[in-house]
Short mmCIF file of C-alpha atoms in Angstrom, two decimals:
data_model
loop_
_atom_site.label_atom_id
_atom_site.label_comp_id
_atom_site.label_asym_id
_atom_site.label_seq_id
_atom_site.Cartn_x
_atom_site.Cartn_y
_atom_site.Cartn_z
CA MET A 1282 -0.10 -0.09 0.22
CA ASP A 1283 2.98 2.39 0.14
CA ALA A 1284 2.10 3.36 -3.43
CA LEU A 1285 -0.83 5.26 -2.12
CA PHE A 1286 0.98 7.00 0.41
CA GLU A 1287 4.35 7.87 -0.99
CA PRO A 1288 2.80 11.26 -3.36
CA LEU A 1289 1.38 12.68 -0.22
CA ALA A 1290 4.59 12.05 1.70
CA SER A 1291 6.20 13.96 -0.95
CA ALA A 1292 3.96 16.90 -1.52
CA LEU A 1293 3.55 17.18 2.17
CA GLY A 1294 7.23 16.65 3.23
CA ALA A 1295 6.49 14.05 5.71
CA SER A 1296 8.01 10.43 5.90
CA VAL A 1297 6.00 7.54 4.46
CA ASP A 1298 5.41 6.68 8.25
CA GLN A 1299 3.62 9.71 9.48
CA ILE A 1300 1.41 9.91 6.62
CA LYS A 1301 0.44 5.76 7.36
CA LEU A 1302 -0.37 7.00 10.94
CA ILE A 1303 -2.26 9.33 10.19
CA PHE A 1304 -4.02 7.64 7.50
CA CYS A 1305 -5.19 5.08 10.32
CA LEU A 1306 -6.35 7.75 13.02
CA LEU A 1307 -8.53 9.04 10.51
CA VAL A 1308 -9.77 5.87 9.01
CA ALA A 1309 -10.76 4.93 12.80
CA TYR A 1310 -13.78 7.85 12.34
CA PRO A 1311 -15.65 5.15 10.04
CA LEU A 1312 -14.73 2.52 11.48
CA GLY A 1313 -15.65 3.83 14.72
CA SER A 1314 -19.36 4.54 12.85
CA LEU A 1315 -19.38 0.54 11.70
CA PHE A 1316 -18.38 -0.65 15.21
CA VAL A 1317 -21.51 0.91 17.08
CA ARG A 1318 -23.49 -1.02 14.07
CA VAL A 1319 -22.55 -4.15 15.37
CA PRO A 1320 -25.43 -5.40 18.28
CA SER A 1321 -23.66 -4.93 21.59
CA SER A 1322 -25.61 -8.42 22.38
CA LYS A 1323 -23.32 -10.19 20.07
CA PRO A 1324 -20.06 -9.18 22.18
CA ALA A 1325 -17.89 -11.69 20.39
CA LEU A 1326 -18.09 -9.78 17.08
CA ARG A 1327 -17.22 -6.36 18.32
CA HIS A 1328 -13.97 -8.04 20.13
CA LEU A 1329 -13.52 -9.54 16.58
CA PHE A 1330 -14.25 -6.62 15.18
CA ASN A 1331 -11.14 -4.46 17.40
CA VAL A 1332 -8.84 -7.59 16.38
CA SER A 1333 -9.82 -7.30 12.51
CA VAL A 1334 -8.83 -4.05 12.57
CA ALA A 1335 -5.54 -3.89 14.55
CA VAL A 1336 -4.54 -6.57 11.95
CA ILE A 1337 -4.78 -4.61 9.42
CA PHE A 1338 -3.42 -1.73 10.89
CA PHE A 1339 -0.47 -3.56 11.32
CA PHE A 1340 -0.10 -5.67 8.48
CA PRO A 1341 -0.84 -4.13 5.23
CA VAL A 1342 -0.82 -0.76 6.33
CA LEU A 1343 2.25 -0.01 9.27
CA LYS A 1344 3.62 -3.13 7.92
CA ILE A 1345 5.61 -3.60 11.17
CA TYR A 1346 4.34 -7.27 11.41
CA SER A 1347 7.06 -8.19 14.28
CA ALA A 1348 5.25 -5.88 15.94
CA PHE A 1349 1.95 -7.04 16.34
CA PHE A 1350 3.74 -10.38 17.42
CA GLN A 1351 5.26 -9.01 20.03
CA LEU A 1352 2.06 -6.92 21.51
CA LEU A 1353 0.66 -10.19 20.88
CA ALA A 1354 3.38 -12.24 23.11
CA SER A 1355 2.77 -9.55 26.01
CA ILE A 1356 -0.90 -9.60 26.10
CA LEU A 1357 -1.02 -13.45 26.38
CA ALA A 1358 1.68 -13.55 29.04
CA THR A 1359 -0.56 -11.44 30.99
CA TYR A 1360 -3.65 -13.16 30.62
CA TYR A 1361 -2.25 -16.89 31.33
CA ILE A 1362 -0.16 -14.75 34.48
CA ALA A 1363 -2.87 -12.83 35.57
CA LYS A 1364 -5.34 -15.91 35.40
CA TYR A 1365 -3.06 -18.54 37.38
CA ASP A 1366 -1.20 -16.42 39.82
CA LYS A 1367 -2.90 -15.80 42.79
CA SER A 1368 -0.33 -14.48 44.83
CA LYS A 1369 -0.16 -10.56 45.81
CA GLN A 1370 3.09 -10.74 43.61
CA MET A 1371 0.90 -11.56 40.13
CA PRO A 1372 0.64 -7.58 39.21
CA TRP A 1373 4.10 -7.18 39.84
CA ARG A 1374 5.75 -10.03 37.87
CA VAL A 1375 3.13 -8.72 34.94
CA PHE A 1376 4.20 -4.93 35.75
CA PHE A 1377 8.12 -6.20 35.23
CA ILE A 1378 7.35 -8.58 32.56
CA VAL A 1379 5.84 -6.18 30.48
CA MET A 1380 7.82 -2.74 31.07
CA GLY A 1381 10.75 -4.91 30.93
CA HIS A 1382 9.79 -5.92 27.28
CA LEU A 1383 9.01 -2.23 26.81
CA THR A 1384 12.49 -1.27 27.99
CA VAL A 1385 14.49 -4.08 25.78
CA ASN A 1386 12.80 -2.23 22.71
CA HIS A 1387 13.43 1.05 23.87
CA ILE A 1388 17.30 0.09 23.93
CA ILE A 1389 16.92 -1.33 20.14
CA ARG A 1390 14.77 1.78 18.98
CA ALA A 1391 18.11 3.94 20.45
CA LEU A 1392 20.63 1.35 18.74
CA ASN A 1393 19.26 1.91 15.59
CA ASN A 1394 18.89 5.77 15.99
CA GLN A 1395 15.16 5.53 14.97
CA SER A 1396 13.31 9.18 14.87
CA TYR A 1397 10.16 10.22 16.03
CA GLU A 1398 9.17 10.00 12.57
CA THR A 1399 9.48 6.26 12.42
CA VAL A 1400 6.88 4.16 13.41
CA GLU A 1401 7.84 0.46 14.85
CA VAL A 1402 6.75 -1.40 17.83
CA THR A 1403 7.09 0.87 20.98
CA GLY A 1404 4.56 3.75 20.41
CA PRO A 1405 1.25 1.04 20.58
CA GLN A 1406 3.83 -0.83 23.44
CA MET A 1407 3.73 2.06 25.46
CA VAL A 1408 -0.41 2.31 25.12
CA LEU A 1409 -0.84 -1.95 25.90
CA THR A 1410 1.78 -1.66 28.77
CA MET A 1411 -0.58 0.73 30.52
CA LYS A 1412 -3.48 -1.29 29.70
CA LEU A 1413 -1.87 -4.91 30.50
CA THR A 1414 -0.30 -3.89 34.11
CA THR A 1415 -3.96 -2.07 34.82
CA PHE A 1416 -5.74 -4.96 34.01
CA ALA A 1417 -3.77 -7.11 36.59
CA TRP A 1418 -4.02 -4.76 39.44
CA ASN A 1419 -7.63 -4.89 38.82
CA VAL A 1420 -7.54 -8.80 38.61
CA TYR A 1421 -5.71 -8.51 41.77
CA ASP A 1422 -8.30 -6.18 43.14
CA GLY A 1423 -10.94 -8.45 42.44
CA ARG A 1424 -9.27 -10.91 44.57
CA ARG A 1425 -9.25 -8.51 47.97
CA PRO A 1426 -12.11 -7.87 50.41
CA SER A 1427 -14.37 -4.81 49.25
CA ASP A 1428 -13.20 -2.91 52.59
CA GLU A 1429 -9.72 -3.06 51.55
CA LEU A 1430 -10.15 -1.17 48.42
CA ASP A 1431 -10.35 2.92 47.47
CA LYS A 1432 -13.36 4.21 45.30
CA TRP A 1433 -11.39 3.90 42.03
CA GLN A 1434 -10.09 0.32 42.86
CA SER A 1435 -13.59 -0.86 43.76
CA SER A 1436 -15.17 0.42 40.66
CA LYS A 1437 -12.80 -1.07 38.29
CA ARG A 1438 -12.15 -4.35 40.22
CA ILE A 1439 -12.80 -7.64 37.80
CA THR A 1440 -14.95 -10.13 39.99
CA THR A 1441 -15.10 -12.60 36.82
CA TYR A 1442 -11.83 -12.72 34.79
CA PRO A 1443 -12.69 -12.57 30.87
CA SER A 1444 -12.74 -14.87 28.04
CA LEU A 1445 -9.05 -14.77 25.92
CA LEU A 1446 -11.16 -13.22 22.82
CA SER A 1447 -12.58 -10.06 25.12
CA PHE A 1448 -9.47 -9.72 26.39
CA LEU A 1449 -8.04 -9.24 22.89
CA GLY A 1450 -10.54 -7.40 21.57
CA TYR A 1451 -9.69 -5.02 25.19
CA SER A 1452 -6.09 -4.91 24.27
CA PHE A 1453 -6.45 -4.24 20.60
CA TYR A 1454 -9.35 -1.71 21.03
CA PHE A 1455 -8.59 0.11 17.57
CA PRO A 1456 -9.38 3.92 17.94
CA GLY A 1457 -6.46 3.91 21.08
CA LEU A 1458 -4.24 0.95 19.45
CA LEU A 1459 -1.30 3.29 18.44
CA VAL A 1460 -0.99 6.57 20.14
CA GLY A 1461 -3.95 5.57 22.78
CA PRO A 1462 -6.29 6.95 24.78
CA TYR A 1463 -5.83 3.97 27.18
CA LEU A 1464 -8.63 2.76 28.93
CA ASP A 1465 -9.44 0.03 31.41
CA PHE A 1466 -11.41 -3.02 31.11
CA ALA A 1467 -13.89 -1.90 32.89
CA GLU A 1468 -14.62 1.21 30.23
CA TYR A 1469 -14.12 -1.97 27.35
CA THR A 1470 -16.72 -3.86 28.60
CA GLU A 1471 -19.48 -0.94 29.59
CA LEU A 1472 -18.46 0.06 25.77
CA VAL A 1473 -18.90 -3.31 23.92
CA HIS A 1474 -21.88 -4.11 26.22
CA GLU A 1475 -23.28 -0.36 25.74
CA SER A 1476 -24.37 -0.50 29.31
CA VAL A 1477 -24.01 3.11 30.46
CA PHE A 1478 -26.53 4.27 28.01
CA LYS A 1479 -29.06 1.13 28.87
CA GLN A 1480 -29.46 3.04 32.20
CA PRO A 1481 -33.06 4.71 32.96
CA ASP A 1482 -31.64 8.07 33.00
CA VAL A 1483 -29.87 7.91 29.78
CA LYS A 1484 -32.55 5.80 27.91
CA SER A 1485 -34.97 8.87 28.61
CA GLN A 1486 -32.72 10.95 26.41
CA HIS A 1487 -32.56 8.68 23.40
CA LYS A 1488 -34.28 9.18 19.99
CA SER A 1489 -36.59 6.63 18.82
CA GLY A 1490 -34.88 3.56 17.21
CA ARG A 1491 -31.43 4.63 19.36
CA MET A 1492 -29.23 2.97 22.17
CA LEU A 1493 -26.58 5.94 21.71
CA PRO A 1494 -27.18 9.71 22.97
CA PRO A 1495 -27.51 11.69 20.42
CA GLY A 1496 -24.40 14.45 19.62
CA ARG A 1497 -22.02 11.56 19.53
CA LYS A 1498 -21.08 12.01 15.71
CA ARG A 1499 -20.98 16.17 16.44
CA ALA A 1500 -18.72 15.99 19.08
CA ALA A 1501 -16.37 13.18 17.18
CA TYR A 1502 -16.07 15.43 14.29
CA MET A 1503 -15.66 18.74 15.98
CA LYS A 1504 -12.49 16.73 17.31
CA MET A 1505 -11.50 15.83 14.05
CA ILE A 1506 -11.65 19.11 12.58
CA MET A 1507 -9.60 20.70 15.46
CA GLY A 1508 -7.22 17.80 15.42
CA LEU A 1509 -6.35 18.58 12.06
CA ALA A 1510 -6.01 22.28 12.60
CA TYR A 1511 -3.15 21.48 14.97
CA LEU A 1512 -2.11 19.06 12.77
CA GLY A 1513 -2.13 21.71 10.01
CA ALA A 1514 -0.12 24.20 12.39
CA PHE A 1515 2.76 21.99 13.54
CA VAL A 1516 3.09 20.97 9.50
CA VAL A 1517 3.07 24.32 8.22
CA LEU A 1518 5.12 26.20 11.08
CA GLY A 1519 6.84 23.42 13.10
CA GLY A 1520 9.59 23.18 10.90
CA SER A 1521 10.63 25.82 11.70
CA TRP A 1522 9.55 27.27 14.83
CA ASN A 1523 10.70 24.56 17.32
CA PHE A 1524 13.04 23.77 20.38
CA SER A 1525 15.86 23.07 17.91
CA THR A 1526 15.71 26.08 16.38
CA ALA A 1527 17.19 27.46 19.59
CA LEU A 1528 20.55 25.83 18.84
CA LYS A 1529 21.49 27.51 15.95
CA PRO A 1530 24.49 30.16 16.38
CA GLU A 1531 21.92 33.17 15.27
CA PHE A 1532 19.50 32.44 17.94
CA ALA A 1533 22.63 32.52 20.66
CA LYS A 1534 23.58 35.80 19.36
CA MET A 1535 20.42 37.91 20.29
CA SER A 1536 19.71 39.36 23.13
CA PHE A 1537 18.71 37.25 25.99
CA ILE A 1538 15.29 39.04 26.35
CA ARG A 1539 14.90 38.11 22.55
CA ARG A 1540 15.75 34.97 23.43
CA PHE A 1541 13.39 34.28 26.00
CA LEU A 1542 10.37 35.50 24.39
CA LEU A 1543 11.43 33.73 20.74
CA PHE A 1544 11.91 30.56 22.89
CA GLN A 1545 7.95 30.82 24.20
CA THR A 1546 6.63 30.76 20.60
CA TYR A 1547 8.30 26.98 20.07
CA GLY A 1548 6.53 25.07 22.78
CA PRO A 1549 2.77 25.67 21.47
CA LEU A 1550 4.12 24.46 18.10
CA GLU A 1551 6.32 21.75 19.73
CA ARG A 1552 2.93 20.55 21.33
CA SER A 1553 0.87 21.02 18.83
CA LYS A 1554 1.30 17.56 16.90
CA TYR A 1555 0.54 16.08 20.26
CA TYR A 1556 -2.25 17.58 20.72
CA ALA A 1557 -3.06 16.44 16.98
CA ILE A 1558 -2.87 12.75 17.28
CA TRP A 1559 -4.68 12.89 21.31
CA THR A 1560 -7.39 14.78 19.78
CA LEU A 1561 -7.58 12.77 16.61
CA THR A 1562 -7.77 9.64 19.02
CA GLU A 1563 -10.24 10.85 20.85
CA GLY A 1564 -12.93 11.74 18.09
CA ALA A 1565 -12.83 8.27 16.87
CA SER A 1566 -13.30 6.73 20.38
CA ILE A 1567 -16.64 8.66 21.07
CA LEU A 1568 -18.19 7.41 17.72
CA THR A 1569 -17.06 3.83 18.97
CA GLY A 1570 -19.32 4.68 22.43
CA LEU A 1571 -16.36 5.79 24.33
CA GLY A 1572 -16.41 9.06 26.64
CA PHE A 1573 -19.92 9.26 27.57
CA THR A 1574 -19.87 11.61 30.91
CA GLY A 1575 -23.85 11.95 31.16
CA PHE A 1576 -25.75 15.30 30.96
CA SER A 1577 -25.01 18.63 31.41
CA ALA A 1578 -26.73 19.85 34.20
CA SER A 1579 -27.70 23.12 32.49
CA THR A 1580 -28.25 22.68 29.06
CA LYS A 1581 -29.20 18.70 29.19
CA GLN A 1582 -27.17 18.03 26.41
CA PRO A 1583 -24.78 15.04 26.70
CA GLN A 1584 -21.17 15.24 27.44
CA TRP A 1585 -18.39 13.70 25.71
CA ASN A 1586 -15.54 14.52 27.55
CA GLY A 1587 -14.59 11.13 29.07
CA ALA A 1588 -12.00 9.82 26.35
CA ALA A 1589 -10.15 12.99 26.50
CA ASN A 1590 -6.27 12.91 26.99
CA VAL A 1591 -5.30 16.69 26.79
CA ILE A 1592 -7.18 20.23 27.51
CA VAL A 1593 -5.22 22.21 25.48
CA SER A 1594 -6.47 25.57 26.55
CA GLN A 1595 -5.68 24.98 30.06
CA ILE A 1596 -2.02 23.51 29.11
CA GLU A 1597 -1.79 26.72 26.73
CA LEU A 1598 -3.48 29.27 29.28
CA PRO A 1599 -3.17 27.82 32.76
CA SER A 1600 -3.65 29.36 35.91
CA ASN A 1601 -1.26 28.04 37.72
CA PHE A 1602 0.83 24.63 37.32
CA LYS A 1603 -1.17 22.41 38.91
CA VAL A 1604 -3.61 22.89 36.53
CA LEU A 1605 -1.26 22.30 33.70
CA LEU A 1606 -0.19 19.02 35.05
CA ASP A 1607 -3.92 17.75 35.58
CA SER A 1608 -4.77 18.54 31.93
CA TRP A 1609 -1.68 17.04 30.12
CA ASN A 1610 -1.58 12.92 28.96
CA MET A 1611 -4.56 12.43 31.87
CA LYS A 1612 -4.92 9.08 30.80
CA THR A 1613 -0.98 8.10 31.70
CA ASN A 1614 -1.46 10.42 34.73
CA VAL A 1615 -3.94 7.96 35.73
CA TRP A 1616 -2.14 4.87 35.58
CA LEU A 1617 0.69 6.30 37.25
CA ARG A 1618 -1.52 7.35 40.22
CA GLU A 1619 -3.55 4.23 40.28
CA CYS A 1620 -0.62 1.41 39.14
CA VAL A 1621 2.49 2.88 40.13
CA TYR A 1622 1.91 5.43 43.17
CA LYS A 1623 -0.76 3.90 45.18
CA ARG A 1624 0.85 0.57 44.93
CA VAL A 1625 4.10 1.71 46.28
CA ALA A 1626 3.10 3.80 48.77
CA PRO A 1627 3.08 2.28 52.31
CA LYS A 1628 -0.43 1.48 53.50
CA GLY A 1629 -1.75 3.98 56.26
CA LYS A 1630 0.96 6.40 55.81
CA LYS A 1631 1.80 9.49 53.35
CA PRO A 1632 3.60 9.05 50.52
CA GLY A 1633 7.11 10.24 50.93
CA ASN A 1634 9.89 11.58 48.19
CA ARG A 1635 10.93 7.82 47.61
CA VAL A 1636 7.50 7.14 46.35
CA THR A 1637 7.49 10.41 44.53
CA ALA A 1638 10.75 9.39 42.91
CA ILE A 1639 9.61 5.55 42.43
CA THR A 1640 6.54 6.94 39.91
CA PHE A 1641 9.09 9.40 37.90
CA PHE A 1642 11.30 6.91 37.15
CA THR A 1643 8.64 5.04 36.31
CA SER A 1644 6.77 7.62 34.11
CA ALA A 1645 10.85 8.46 32.32
CA LEU A 1646 11.40 4.90 31.74
CA TRP A 1647 8.18 4.56 29.97
CA HIS A 1648 8.77 7.09 27.75
CA GLY A 1649 12.41 5.66 26.48
CA ILE A 1650 16.43 5.61 27.91
CA ALA A 1651 16.88 8.98 25.71
CA ALA A 1652 18.93 11.16 28.39
CA GLY A 1653 17.02 14.26 27.95
CA TYR A 1654 13.69 12.04 29.07
CA TYR A 1655 15.93 11.95 32.70
CA LEU A 1656 16.65 15.90 32.61
CA ALA A 1657 12.69 16.85 31.73
CA PHE A 1658 11.80 14.37 34.71
CA PHE A 1659 14.20 15.21 36.87
CA MET A 1660 13.24 18.87 36.17
CA GLY A 1661 9.78 18.25 36.82
CA ALA A 1662 10.63 16.81 40.20
CA LEU A 1663 11.66 20.01 41.21
CA ILE A 1664 8.69 22.04 39.34
CA THR A 1665 6.30 19.99 41.14
CA SER A 1666 7.72 20.54 44.56
CA SER A 1667 8.40 24.55 44.07
CA ALA A 1668 4.87 24.56 42.87
CA ARG A 1669 3.33 22.94 45.38
CA LEU A 1670 5.11 25.00 48.04
CA ALA A 1671 4.30 28.64 46.50
CA ARG A 1672 0.70 27.81 45.81
CA GLN A 1673 0.10 26.51 49.89
CA SER A 1674 2.22 29.62 50.95
CA LEU A 1675 1.73 32.28 48.17
CA ARG A 1676 -1.94 31.89 46.73
CA PRO A 1677 -3.89 32.20 50.28
CA LEU A 1678 -2.31 35.92 50.50
CA PHE A 1679 -4.72 37.02 47.22
CA LEU A 1680 -7.95 34.94 48.66
CA ALA A 1681 -10.44 36.70 50.75
CA PRO A 1682 -10.68 37.79 53.52
CA SER A 1683 -7.06 38.78 52.45
CA PRO A 1684 -6.65 43.11 52.06
CA TYR A 1685 -4.82 41.49 49.00
CA ALA A 1686 -7.87 39.96 47.50
CA ASN A 1687 -7.74 42.49 44.53
CA LEU A 1688 -4.46 41.56 43.29
CA LYS A 1689 -5.62 37.96 42.52
CA PRO A 1690 -5.78 38.43 38.88
CA LEU A 1691 -2.29 39.71 38.98
CA TYR A 1692 -1.46 37.06 40.40
CA ASP A 1693 -3.39 34.45 38.37
CA PHE A 1694 -1.51 36.32 35.14
CA LEU A 1695 1.92 35.80 36.45
CA ALA A 1696 0.93 32.67 37.48
CA THR A 1697 0.01 31.58 33.66
CA LEU A 1698 2.81 33.48 32.72
CA THR A 1699 5.13 31.64 34.55
CA SER A 1700 3.80 28.10 34.37
CA LEU A 1701 4.08 28.23 30.64
CA ALA A 1702 7.91 29.87 30.53
CA ILE A 1703 8.56 26.84 32.57
CA LEU A 1704 7.09 24.23 30.51
CA ASN A 1705 8.76 24.88 27.94
CA TYR A 1706 11.93 24.87 29.86
CA ALA A 1707 11.45 21.86 30.97
CA ALA A 1708 10.02 19.93 28.00
CA ALA A 1709 13.07 20.92 25.83
CA PRO A 1710 15.17 18.46 26.59
CA PHE A 1711 12.66 15.60 26.22
CA ILE A 1712 12.40 17.02 22.82
CA LEU A 1713 16.18 17.37 22.01
CA SER A 1714 16.79 14.14 23.32
CA THR A 1715 20.51 13.86 24.25
CA TRP A 1716 22.75 15.17 27.02
CA SER A 1717 24.61 17.32 24.59
CA ASP A 1718 21.85 19.61 22.93
CA SER A 1719 19.74 19.73 26.13
CA ILE A 1720 22.94 21.28 27.92
CA LYS A 1721 23.58 23.71 25.50
CA LEU A 1722 19.71 24.84 25.31
CA TYR A 1723 19.71 25.39 28.89
CA ARG A 1724 23.08 27.72 28.93
CA VAL A 1725 22.28 29.55 25.81
CA LEU A 1726 18.59 30.28 27.92
CA GLY A 1727 20.90 31.32 30.68
CA TRP A 1728 19.62 28.12 32.87
CA TYR A 1729 16.50 30.70 34.09
CA GLY A 1730 14.48 27.28 34.63
CA HIS A 1731 16.69 26.20 37.31
CA GLY A 1732 17.27 29.73 38.17
CA VAL A 1733 13.23 30.20 39.30
CA VAL A 1734 12.93 26.78 40.43
CA VAL A 1735 15.76 25.68 42.46
CA GLY A 1736 15.56 29.80 43.39
CA ALA A 1737 12.58 29.29 44.84
CA LEU A 1738 12.73 26.16 46.61
CA VAL A 1739 15.96 27.65 48.62
CA VAL A 1740 14.16 30.63 49.42
CA PHE A 1741 11.25 28.41 50.81
CA TYR A 1742 13.59 26.26 52.39
CA LEU A 1743 15.43 28.50 54.18
CA GLY A 1744 12.71 30.58 55.87
CA GLY A 1745 10.72 31.70 53.43
CA LEU A 1746 7.94 29.05 54.19
CA ARG A 1747 7.55 29.73 57.21
CA TRP A 1748 7.74 33.63 56.87
CA LEU A 1749 5.07 33.49 54.83
CA LYS A 1750 2.95 31.29 56.90
CA GLY A 1751 3.02 33.75 59.73
CA VAL A 1752 2.22 36.32 56.90
CA GLN A 1753 -0.99 34.34 56.22
CA ARG A 1754 -1.79 33.96 60.12
CA SER A 1755 -1.58 37.61 60.76
CA LEU A 1756 -3.84 38.58 57.32
CA GLY A 1757 -6.46 35.65 58.83
CA VAL A 1758 -6.01 32.99 55.79
CA ALA A 1759 -4.15 30.41 57.46
CA PRO A 1760 -5.37 26.95 56.81
CA ALA A 1761 -7.36 25.63 60.05
CA ALA A 1762 -4.98 24.26 62.63
CA THR A 1763 -4.73 20.40 62.68
CA THR A 1764 -6.89 19.35 65.57
CA GLY A 1765 -5.92 17.11 68.53
CA GLY A 1766 -7.28 13.72 66.94
CA GLY A 1767 -5.15 14.19 63.83
CA ALA A 1768 -7.97 15.70 62.06
CA LYS A 1769 -7.15 18.22 58.85
CA GLN A 1770 -8.82 20.32 56.35
CA ASN A 1771 -9.47 18.52 52.76
CA GLY A 1772 -9.69 20.27 49.71
CA ASN A 1773 -13.43 20.47 49.91
CA GLY A 1774 -12.95 21.82 53.73
CA LYS A 1775 -14.41 19.15 55.33
CA ALA A 1776 -12.13 17.39 58.40
CA GLY A 1777 -10.42 14.14 57.45
CA SER A 1778 -7.90 11.34 58.44
CA GLY A 1779 -4.36 12.75 59.07
CA ALA A 1780 -3.23 9.39 56.92
CA SER A 1781 -3.79 9.44 53.19
CA THR A 1782 -7.13 7.22 52.70
CA PRO A 1783 -9.14 6.15 49.88
CA ILE A 1784 -10.96 9.81 50.10
CA GLU A 1785 -7.70 11.52 49.92
CA GLU A 1786 -6.73 10.26 47.06
CA LYS A 1787 -7.41 12.66 44.88
CA ASN A 1788 -4.98 14.51 46.61
CA MET A 1789 -2.11 12.40 45.64
CA VAL A 1790 -2.04 13.65 42.24
CA VAL A 1791 -0.52 17.30 43.54
CA PRO A 1792 3.03 15.76 45.89
CA ALA A 1793 3.43 12.98 43.06
CA ALA A 1794 3.68 15.10 39.89
CA LEU A 1795 1.96 11.75 38.25
CA ASP A 1796 1.81 13.26 35.14
CA ASN A 1797 4.18 13.29 32.26
CA LEU A 1798 3.42 17.11 31.70
CA ILE A 1799 6.69 17.85 30.28
CA ALA A 1800 6.98 14.37 28.56
CA PRO A 1801 5.46 13.81 25.64
CA PRO A 1802 4.76 10.70 24.71
CA SER A 1803 7.10 8.76 22.02
#
């Protein structure tokens, strides 16, 4: 089929592999409309549909034959290990096997010096790794007493082991096969059986003769238009406006202010390619029925936000770094939180720096072995600590009843500018990938990101944090003191246990930086 793609690749100045990938993402749209026409009363046919599309993608289109069989090997190994290994170590065995397999392929990719333009096994394997490890933990949770589980674990646990065909259908779910979104087995089962659409409050909104709520196609094709717009921006401008441009001699000759301002324009264009592929796959997923989140309380219109992996507006115009973190690569954030962070955290104790470090290392290893990844994640750990302390100590000074509450818009504006400048600085090594290029970029930018982040940490830990807490108390905006019983104020203003509990699981996202915000996927 290369003869179909080569002329287009030549005309656009892109690689044939890139054109093939975009073709697969776009052809998933009509395939999604076909998928929903397979009766939900025949789930086996829906599973076979997913597997068949995967075979077409991997064989005649992408021609990555060995990749298919490697993924199949990981799938079968996970299926039978999770089925027959009833020990507490089962999820970790699956985790180390599939992560180890992925790491070997990352090493092979690096040895072959393959660029991001090459489509090979590691892209879909990264998505599959999240699926398989999540499945193993869901099976493990299904064998545990329900009173030991938190809300997420209870809703995702698997108590009846699935058939091999259904597991293959889940593993090869075609809209997310190549670049995501990742979904868990419970979501896939609901999708195949359309169980969420059979609930009374949803059925009442159906059009006559239709199982799916209205608005699905409109939401999906709007995502396709947005995805193509992001892709167009990258194709037209990304070639000359990117982080590599900052390594050219003429860039270094500019004044620092000009270098700083020009560099900030490169970030959105570098990220546009990720916005493109994630938005395109989100739309195709919506066409299959994935992502329905109920009806709007105000407009009563159906909402299709559950398949989103990115919220572009909150990344490019964040009110603070936490909002930015929460809006980037959201599905991977969930995986890191549920399958790494919470699983290595000591039971009944507040997770510490060791847990955070393990989570960051796992995310970096999942992405690959390039030195730039680890520079980016090390910077990410520093950013997370600094941003959390700034939010705790500075933000309350601009909230009512503080006399400086009228300056909150200015605080938000400065927080947005700072977040974006730090994001662009931290993300660049991931894109450049090599140690030498990353250090060269740091130098030409005057190490401004390290100066801001490390400088803030030094100030906070050398008395600044204590002083700001005193200012908070003097202004009457300090958080409520911890009670003798160990209760503390949680994010909802209600008392909670001093130890980390399932109720507080959402709060774990902040200290762990469960986000490859700064590290886009390969």
